[in-house]
PDB file of C-alpha atoms in Angstrom:
ATOM      1  CA  UNK A 150      50.740 102.224  66.557  1.00 85.00           C
ATOM      2  CA  UNK A 151      50.111  99.529  69.162  1.00 95.00           C
ATOM      3  CA  UNK A 152      53.159  97.394  70.229  1.00 96.00           C
ATOM      4  CA  UNK A 153      52.170  93.803  70.304  1.00 97.00           C
ATOM      5  CA  UNK A 154      53.866  91.806  73.091  1.00 98.00           C
ATOM      6  CA  UNK A 155      54.352  88.109  73.896  1.00 98.00           C
ATOM      7  CA  UNK A 156      55.432  87.199  77.442  1.00 97.00           C
ATOM      8  CA  UNK A 157      57.459  84.036  77.904  1.00 96.00           C
ATOM      9  CA  UNK A 158      58.188  83.120  81.577  1.00 94.00           C
ATOM     10  CA  UNK A 159      57.648  79.898  83.507  1.00 93.00           C
ATOM     11  CA  UNK A 160      56.307  81.755  86.506  1.00 92.00           C
ATOM     12  CA  UNK A 161      52.573  82.428  86.161  1.00 91.00           C
ATOM     13  CA  UNK A 162      52.554  85.246  88.603  1.00 90.00           C
ATOM     14  CA  UNK A 163      55.265  87.083  86.680  1.00 88.00           C
ATOM     15  CA  UNK A 164      53.287  86.615  83.417  1.00 92.00           C
ATOM     16  CA  UNK A 165      50.114  87.883  84.999  1.00 93.00           C
ATOM     17  CA  UNK A 166      51.764  90.898  86.643  1.00 91.00           C
ATOM     18  CA  UNK A 167      53.413  91.901  83.358  1.00 92.00           C
ATOM     19  CA  UNK A 168      50.247  91.436  81.372  1.00 94.00           C
ATOM     20  CA  UNK A 169      48.121  93.494  83.684  1.00 93.00           C
ATOM     21  CA  UNK A 170      50.432  96.408  83.656  1.00 93.00           C
ATOM     22  CA  UNK A 171      51.325  96.390  80.006  1.00 94.00           C
ATOM     23  CA  UNK A 172      47.696  96.016  78.926  1.00 94.00           C
ATOM     24  CA  UNK A 173      47.000  99.256  80.826  1.00 94.00           C
ATOM     25  CA  UNK A 174      49.364 101.128  78.624  1.00 95.00           C
ATOM     26  CA  UNK A 175      47.595 102.976  75.728  1.00 95.00           C
ATOM     27  CA  UNK A 176      50.225 101.912  73.149  1.00 96.00           C
ATOM     28  CA  UNK A 177      50.961  98.295  74.270  1.00 96.00           C
ATOM     29  CA  UNK A 178      48.895  95.156  73.935  1.00 96.00           C
ATOM     30  CA  UNK A 179      49.820  91.667  75.416  1.00 97.00           C
ATOM     31  CA  UNK A 180      48.733  89.288  72.683  1.00 97.00           C
ATOM     32  CA  UNK A 181      49.839  86.020  74.347  1.00 97.00           C
ATOM     33  CA  UNK A 182      51.817  84.171  77.016  1.00 97.00           C
ATOM     34  CA  UNK A 183      54.157  81.211  76.949  1.00 97.00           C
ATOM     35  CA  UNK A 184      55.329  79.046  79.926  1.00 96.00           C
ATOM     36  CA  UNK A 185      58.459  77.624  78.302  1.00 96.00           C
ATOM     37  CA  UNK A 186      60.820  78.224  75.364  1.00 95.00           C
ATOM     38  CA  UNK A 187      59.187  75.879  72.980  1.00 96.00           C
ATOM     39  CA  UNK A 188      55.844  77.394  73.586  1.00 97.00           C
ATOM     40  CA  UNK A 189      57.366  80.815  73.054  1.00 97.00           C
ATOM     41  CA  UNK A 190      58.646  79.786  69.609  1.00 95.00           C
ATOM     42  CA  UNK A 191      55.238  78.372  68.584  1.00 96.00           C
ATOM     43  CA  UNK A 192      53.244  81.301  70.004  1.00 96.00           C
ATOM     44  CA  UNK A 193      55.665  83.837  68.252  1.00 96.00           C
ATOM     45  CA  UNK A 194      55.027  82.164  64.903  1.00 94.00           C
ATOM     46  CA  UNK A 195      51.263  82.144  65.460  1.00 94.00           C
ATOM     47  CA  UNK A 196      50.882  85.690  66.918  1.00 95.00           C
ATOM     48  CA  UNK A 197      53.607  87.622  65.113  1.00 94.00           C
ATOM     49  CA  UNK A 198      54.230  90.045  68.117  1.00 96.00           C
ATOM     50  CA  UNK A 199      56.494  93.035  67.804  1.00 95.00           C
ATOM     51  CA  UNK A 200      58.396  92.230  71.043  1.00 96.00           C
ATOM     52  CA  UNK A 201      58.807  89.021  73.044  1.00 96.00           C
ATOM     53  CA  UNK A 202      59.652  89.415  76.793  1.00 95.00           C
ATOM     54  CA  UNK A 203      61.807  86.249  77.152  1.00 94.00           C
ATOM     55  CA  UNK A 204      62.954  84.647  80.410  1.00 91.00           C
ATOM     56  CA  UNK A 205      66.346  82.849  80.203  1.00 86.00           C
ATOM     57  CA  UNK A 206      65.737  79.968  82.580  1.00 85.00           C
ATOM     58  CA  UNK A 207      62.731  78.011  81.424  1.00 90.00           C
ATOM     59  CA  UNK A 208      61.822  74.239  81.015  1.00 91.00           C
ATOM     60  CA  UNK A 209      61.558  72.334  77.846  1.00 92.00           C
ATOM     61  CA  UNK A 210      63.734  74.967  75.855  1.00 93.00           C
ATOM     62  CA  UNK A 211      65.590  77.839  77.560  1.00 91.00           C
ATOM     63  CA  UNK A 212      65.308  81.426  76.549  1.00 90.00           C
ATOM     64  CA  UNK A 213      68.588  81.527  74.487  1.00 90.00           C
ATOM     65  CA  UNK A 214      67.576  78.595  72.397  1.00 93.00           C
ATOM     66  CA  UNK A 215      64.060  79.979  71.872  1.00 95.00           C
ATOM     67  CA  UNK A 216      65.667  83.320  70.822  1.00 93.00           C
ATOM     68  CA  UNK A 217      67.800  81.696  68.226  1.00 91.00           C
ATOM     69  CA  UNK A 218      64.868  79.844  66.808  1.00 93.00           C
ATOM     70  CA  UNK A 219      62.597  82.884  66.741  1.00 93.00           C
ATOM     71  CA  UNK A 220      65.247  85.052  65.074  1.00 89.00           C
ATOM     72  CA  UNK A 221      65.865  82.405  62.413  1.00 86.00           C
ATOM     73  CA  UNK A 222      62.206  81.921  61.649  1.00 79.00           C
ATOM     74  CA  UNK A 223      61.538  84.736  59.157  1.00 70.00           C
ATOM     75  CA  UNK A 224      62.443  87.915  57.473  1.00 70.00           C
ATOM     76  CA  UNK A 225      60.869  90.146  60.191  1.00 82.00           C
ATOM     77  CA  UNK A 226      61.137  88.328  63.525  1.00 88.00           C
ATOM     78  CA  UNK A 227      60.067  90.107  66.691  1.00 92.00           C
ATOM     79  CA  UNK A 228      62.506  92.038  68.953  1.00 91.00           C
ATOM     80  CA  UNK A 229      63.575  89.933  71.923  1.00 92.00           C
ATOM     81  CA  UNK A 230      63.891  91.522  75.359  1.00 92.00           C
ATOM     82  CA  UNK A 231      65.491  89.115  77.737  1.00 89.00           C
ATOM     83  CA  UNK A 232      64.224  89.019  81.331  1.00 83.00           C
ATOM     84  CA  UNK A 233      66.966  88.492  83.852  1.00 76.00           C
ATOM     85  CA  UNK A 234      67.760  88.418  87.523  1.00 71.00           C
ATOM     86  CA  UNK A 235      70.072  91.066  88.873  1.00 54.00           C
ATOM     87  CA  UNK A 236      73.208  89.000  88.076  1.00 54.00           C
ATOM     88  CA  UNK A 237      72.942  87.489  84.548  1.00 55.00           C
ATOM     89  CA  UNK A 238      75.616  84.875  85.080  1.00 52.00           C
ATOM     90  CA  UNK A 239      77.123  83.992  81.648  1.00 62.00           C
ATOM     91  CA  UNK A 240      74.082  84.706  79.549  1.00 70.00           C
ATOM     92  CA  UNK A 241      74.698  88.296  78.342  1.00 70.00           C
ATOM     93  CA  UNK A 242      77.088  87.628  75.499  1.00 71.00           C
ATOM     94  CA  UNK A 243      75.311  84.542  74.164  1.00 77.00           C
ATOM     95  CA  UNK A 244      71.922  86.168  74.377  1.00 79.00           C
ATOM     96  CA  UNK A 245      73.012  89.107  72.270  1.00 78.00           C
ATOM     97  CA  UNK A 246      74.680  86.805  69.772  1.00 77.00           C
ATOM     98  CA  UNK A 247      71.496  84.771  69.613  1.00 81.00           C
ATOM     99  CA  UNK A 248      69.650  87.865  68.533  1.00 82.00           C
ATOM    100  CA  UNK A 249      68.395  89.510  71.728  1.00 86.00           C
ATOM    101  CA  UNK A 250      67.845  93.306  71.465  1.00 84.00           C
ATOM    102  CA  UNK A 251      68.177  94.049  75.086  1.00 82.00           C
ATOM    103  CA  UNK A 252      67.884  93.000  78.815  1.00 82.00           C
ATOM    104  CA  UNK A 253      65.426  93.927  81.469  1.00 81.00           C
ATOM    105  CA  UNK A 254      66.059  93.240  85.087  1.00 79.00           C
ATOM    106  CA  UNK A 255      63.269  91.397  86.820  1.00 78.00           C
ATOM    107  CA  UNK A 256      63.246  93.916  89.597  1.00 80.00           C
ATOM    108  CA  UNK A 257      62.633  96.800  87.189  1.00 81.00           C
ATOM    109  CA  UNK A 258      59.780  99.157  88.061  1.00 85.00           C
ATOM    110  CA  UNK A 259      56.552  98.999  86.099  1.00 86.00           C
ATOM    111  CA  UNK A 260      57.496 102.248  84.302  1.00 88.00           C
ATOM    112  CA  UNK A 261      60.885 100.743  83.313  1.00 87.00           C
ATOM    113  CA  UNK A 262      59.133  97.722  81.942  1.00 90.00           C
ATOM    114  CA  UNK A 263      56.914  99.777  79.592  1.00 92.00           C
ATOM    115  CA  UNK A 264      59.734 102.056  78.492  1.00 90.00           C
ATOM    116  CA  UNK A 265      61.935  98.977  77.797  1.00 89.00           C
ATOM    117  CA  UNK A 266      59.210  97.528  75.533  1.00 93.00           C
ATOM    118  CA  UNK A 267      59.006 100.854  73.697  1.00 92.00           C
ATOM    119  CA  UNK A 268      62.755 101.264  73.311  1.00 85.00           C
ATOM    120  CA  UNK A 269      63.253  97.680  71.857  1.00 87.00           C
ATOM    121  CA  UNK A 270      60.286  97.957  69.653  1.00 89.00           C
ATOM    122  CA  UNK A 271      61.778 101.152  68.157  1.00 84.00           C
ATOM    123  CA  UNK A 272      64.989  99.228  67.179  1.00 75.00           C
ATOM    124  CA  UNK A 273      67.140 100.565  69.981  1.00 73.00           C
ATOM    125  CA  UNK A 274      69.491  98.428  72.127  1.00 69.00           C
ATOM    126  CA  UNK A 275      68.582  98.227  75.853  1.00 70.00           C
ATOM    127  CA  UNK A 276      71.589  97.399  78.001  1.00 66.00           C
ATOM    128  CA  UNK A 277      71.637  98.174  81.653  1.00 60.00           C
ATOM    129  CA  UNK A 278      75.040  99.311  83.000  1.00 53.00           C
ATOM    130  CA  UNK A 279      75.574  96.146  85.078  1.00 57.00           C
ATOM    131  CA  UNK A 280      74.738  94.064  81.915  1.00 60.00           C
ATOM    132  CA  UNK A 281      77.073  96.126  79.743  1.00 59.00           C
ATOM    133  CA  UNK A 282      79.972  95.651  82.134  1.00 58.00           C
ATOM    134  CA  UNK A 283      79.467  91.833  81.891  1.00 61.00           C
ATOM    135  CA  UNK A 284      79.217  92.046  78.106  1.00 63.00           C
ATOM    136  CA  UNK A 285      82.510  94.035  77.691  1.00 60.00           C
ATOM    137  CA  UNK A 286      84.197  91.579  80.096  1.00 62.00           C
ATOM    138  CA  UNK A 287      83.182  88.678  77.957  1.00 62.00           C
ATOM    139  CA  UNK A 288      84.376  90.466  74.738  1.00 62.00           C
ATOM    140  CA  UNK A 289      87.671  91.055  76.509  1.00 58.00           C
ATOM    141  CA  UNK A 290      87.956  87.309  77.289  1.00 61.00           C
ATOM    142  CA  UNK A 291      87.103  85.920  73.872  1.00 60.00           C
ATOM    143  CA  UNK A 292      88.696  88.683  71.724  1.00 57.00           C
ATOM    144  CA  UNK A 293      87.712  89.690  68.218  1.00 53.00           C
ATOM    145  CA  UNK A 294      86.890  86.877  65.960  1.00 57.00           C
ATOM    146  CA  UNK A 295      85.197  88.332  62.880  1.00 57.00           C
ATOM    147  CA  UNK A 296      87.244  89.712  59.962  1.00 54.00           C
ATOM    148  CA  UNK A 297      87.481  93.472  59.775  1.00 53.00           C
ATOM    149  CA  UNK A 298      86.706  93.381  56.000  1.00 53.00           C
ATOM    150  CA  UNK A 299      82.942  94.108  56.311  1.00 65.00           C
ATOM    151  CA  UNK A 300      83.779  97.453  57.956  1.00 73.00           C
ATOM    152  CA  UNK A 301      85.354  98.674  54.842  1.00 79.00           C
ATOM    153  CA  UNK A 302      81.741  99.132  53.499  1.00 86.00           C
ATOM    154  CA  UNK A 303      81.008 102.033  55.862  1.00 91.00           C
ATOM    155  CA  UNK A 304      82.393 105.580  55.586  1.00 93.00           C
ATOM    156  CA  UNK A 305      84.712 107.211  58.117  1.00 92.00           C
ATOM    157  CA  UNK A 306      81.792 109.204  59.667  1.00 95.00           C
ATOM    158  CA  UNK A 307      79.703 106.018  59.891  1.00 94.00           C
ATOM    159  CA  UNK A 308      82.613 104.307  61.663  1.00 93.00           C
ATOM    160  CA  UNK A 309      82.730 107.115  64.164  1.00 94.00           C
ATOM    161  CA  UNK A 310      79.006 106.652  64.789  1.00 94.00           C
ATOM    162  CA  UNK A 311      79.420 102.918  65.163  1.00 92.00           C
ATOM    163  CA  UNK A 312      82.272 103.306  67.792  1.00 90.00           C
ATOM    164  CA  UNK A 313      79.930 105.625  69.786  1.00 89.00           C
ATOM    165  CA  UNK A 314      76.966 103.122  69.468  1.00 86.00           C
ATOM    166  CA  UNK A 315      79.219 100.447  70.893  1.00 83.00           C
ATOM    167  CA  UNK A 316      80.132 102.716  73.842  1.00 79.00           C
ATOM    168  CA  UNK A 317      76.380 102.787  74.597  1.00 74.00           C
ATOM    169  CA  UNK A 318      75.688 106.385  73.456  1.00 80.00           C
ATOM    170  CA  UNK A 319      72.197 107.442  72.508  1.00 80.00           C
ATOM    171  CA  UNK A 320      71.536 109.281  69.224  1.00 85.00           C
ATOM    172  CA  UNK A 321      71.330 112.560  71.091  1.00 87.00           C
ATOM    173  CA  UNK A 322      74.702 111.992  72.812  1.00 89.00           C
ATOM    174  CA  UNK A 323      76.285 110.981  69.400  1.00 91.00           C
ATOM    175  CA  UNK A 324      74.824 114.128  67.868  1.00 93.00           C
ATOM    176  CA  UNK A 325      76.422 116.327  70.547  1.00 94.00           C
ATOM    177  CA  UNK A 326      79.824 114.496  70.384  1.00 93.00           C
ATOM    178  CA  UNK A 327      80.088 114.814  66.601  1.00 94.00           C
ATOM    179  CA  UNK A 328      78.242 118.156  66.280  1.00 94.00           C
ATOM    180  CA  UNK A 329      75.508 116.781  64.095  1.00 93.00           C
ATOM    181  CA  UNK A 330      71.751 116.939  64.220  1.00 94.00           C
ATOM    182  CA  UNK A 331      69.958 114.059  65.690  1.00 91.00           C
ATOM    183  CA  UNK A 332      68.198 113.272  62.486  1.00 93.00           C
ATOM    184  CA  UNK A 333      71.604 113.033  60.651  1.00 95.00           C
ATOM    185  CA  UNK A 334      72.765 110.613  63.362  1.00 93.00           C
ATOM    186  CA  UNK A 335      69.614 108.494  62.833  1.00 90.00           C
ATOM    187  CA  UNK A 336      70.373 108.416  58.996  1.00 94.00           C
ATOM    188  CA  UNK A 337      74.002 107.270  59.681  1.00 94.00           C
ATOM    189  CA  UNK A 338      72.686 104.535  62.069  1.00 92.00           C
ATOM    190  CA  UNK A 339      70.259 103.314  59.473  1.00 91.00           C
ATOM    191  CA  UNK A 340      72.920 103.197  56.820  1.00 93.00           C
ATOM    192  CA  UNK A 341      75.308 101.357  59.139  1.00 93.00           C
ATOM    193  CA  UNK A 342      72.694  98.674  59.831  1.00 89.00           C
ATOM    194  CA  UNK A 343      71.835  98.250  56.246  1.00 89.00           C
ATOM    195  CA  UNK A 344      75.506  98.143  54.929  1.00 91.00           C
ATOM    196  CA  UNK A 345      76.590  95.625  57.603  1.00 89.00           C
ATOM    197  CA  UNK A 346      73.349  93.592  57.411  1.00 85.00           C
ATOM    198  CA  UNK A 347      72.638  94.144  61.102  1.00 84.00           C
ATOM    199  CA  UNK A 348      69.171  93.950  62.595  1.00 78.00           C
ATOM    200  CA  UNK A 349      69.486  96.676  65.312  1.00 78.00           C
ATOM    201  CA  UNK A 350      71.788  98.558  67.617  1.00 80.00           C
ATOM    202  CA  UNK A 351      72.439  95.567  69.852  1.00 76.00           C
ATOM    203  CA  UNK A 352      73.746  93.647  66.833  1.00 80.00           C
ATOM    204  CA  UNK A 353      75.824  96.679  65.965  1.00 84.00           C
ATOM    205  CA  UNK A 354      77.442  96.717  69.427  1.00 81.00           C
ATOM    206  CA  UNK A 355      78.312  93.033  69.115  1.00 80.00           C
ATOM    207  CA  UNK A 356      79.644  93.600  65.623  1.00 84.00           C
ATOM    208  CA  UNK A 357      81.840  96.517  66.720  1.00 85.00           C
ATOM    209  CA  UNK A 358      83.480  94.472  69.456  1.00 79.00           C
ATOM    210  CA  UNK A 359      83.809  91.218  67.615  1.00 78.00           C
ATOM    211  CA  UNK A 360      85.574  92.843  64.632  1.00 82.00           C
ATOM    212  CA  UNK A 361      87.937  94.602  67.032  1.00 79.00           C
ATOM    213  CA  UNK A 362      86.813  98.083  65.964  1.00 83.00           C
ATOM    214  CA  UNK A 363      86.200  98.773  69.610  1.00 78.00           C
ATOM    215  CA  UNK A 364      88.159  97.084  72.411  1.00 72.00           C
ATOM    216  CA  UNK A 365      87.131  96.727  76.004  1.00 61.00           C
ATOM    217  CA  UNK A 366      88.660  99.601  78.029  1.00 57.00           C
ATOM    218  CA  UNK A 367      89.613 101.404  74.825  1.00 54.00           C
TER     219      UNK A 367
END
């Protein structure tokens, strides 16, 4: 299955470079480009891509506002992969809460770019270590602010899986930790997302911290 990608960045050279490389991949097709956040919202509605590569700092509408609009636009919105500089300033926390599924550093290699698109398209969260550190620091600052009640809907085993997801573990790592098959872990992850009405692993990470299930440094 071909992954359809929309590239939103105000720098034409960045868009061109990403387009040339991604279009060379057998399983990825760039279906459109946008030079600002407002155009990204319009193009996402028109083209229905699977993944949007979204720059944060853009004119007219920034990437965070565009992410919120796109995620609120329909039942099956595209995955949003935020394009960032090495230091993401204060955007990590708000971008995930806006509905982003991951972050890609702009100095990433071409291979990392393609793999990031595939990971996010598959419903996985993509958080570089430097980004994760900032995210956890922000959770530590604001503290939990969602009621724990919704977590009562998941089983004890599913709670264990959610804690490990929030720690950034892959399905394979979770399987090894809990002595389960990887397929069983995938089943647990799917049930967690369904029961808690979460879109993907990135939202699961946010939910685990915001409910206080997982605490920074814990």
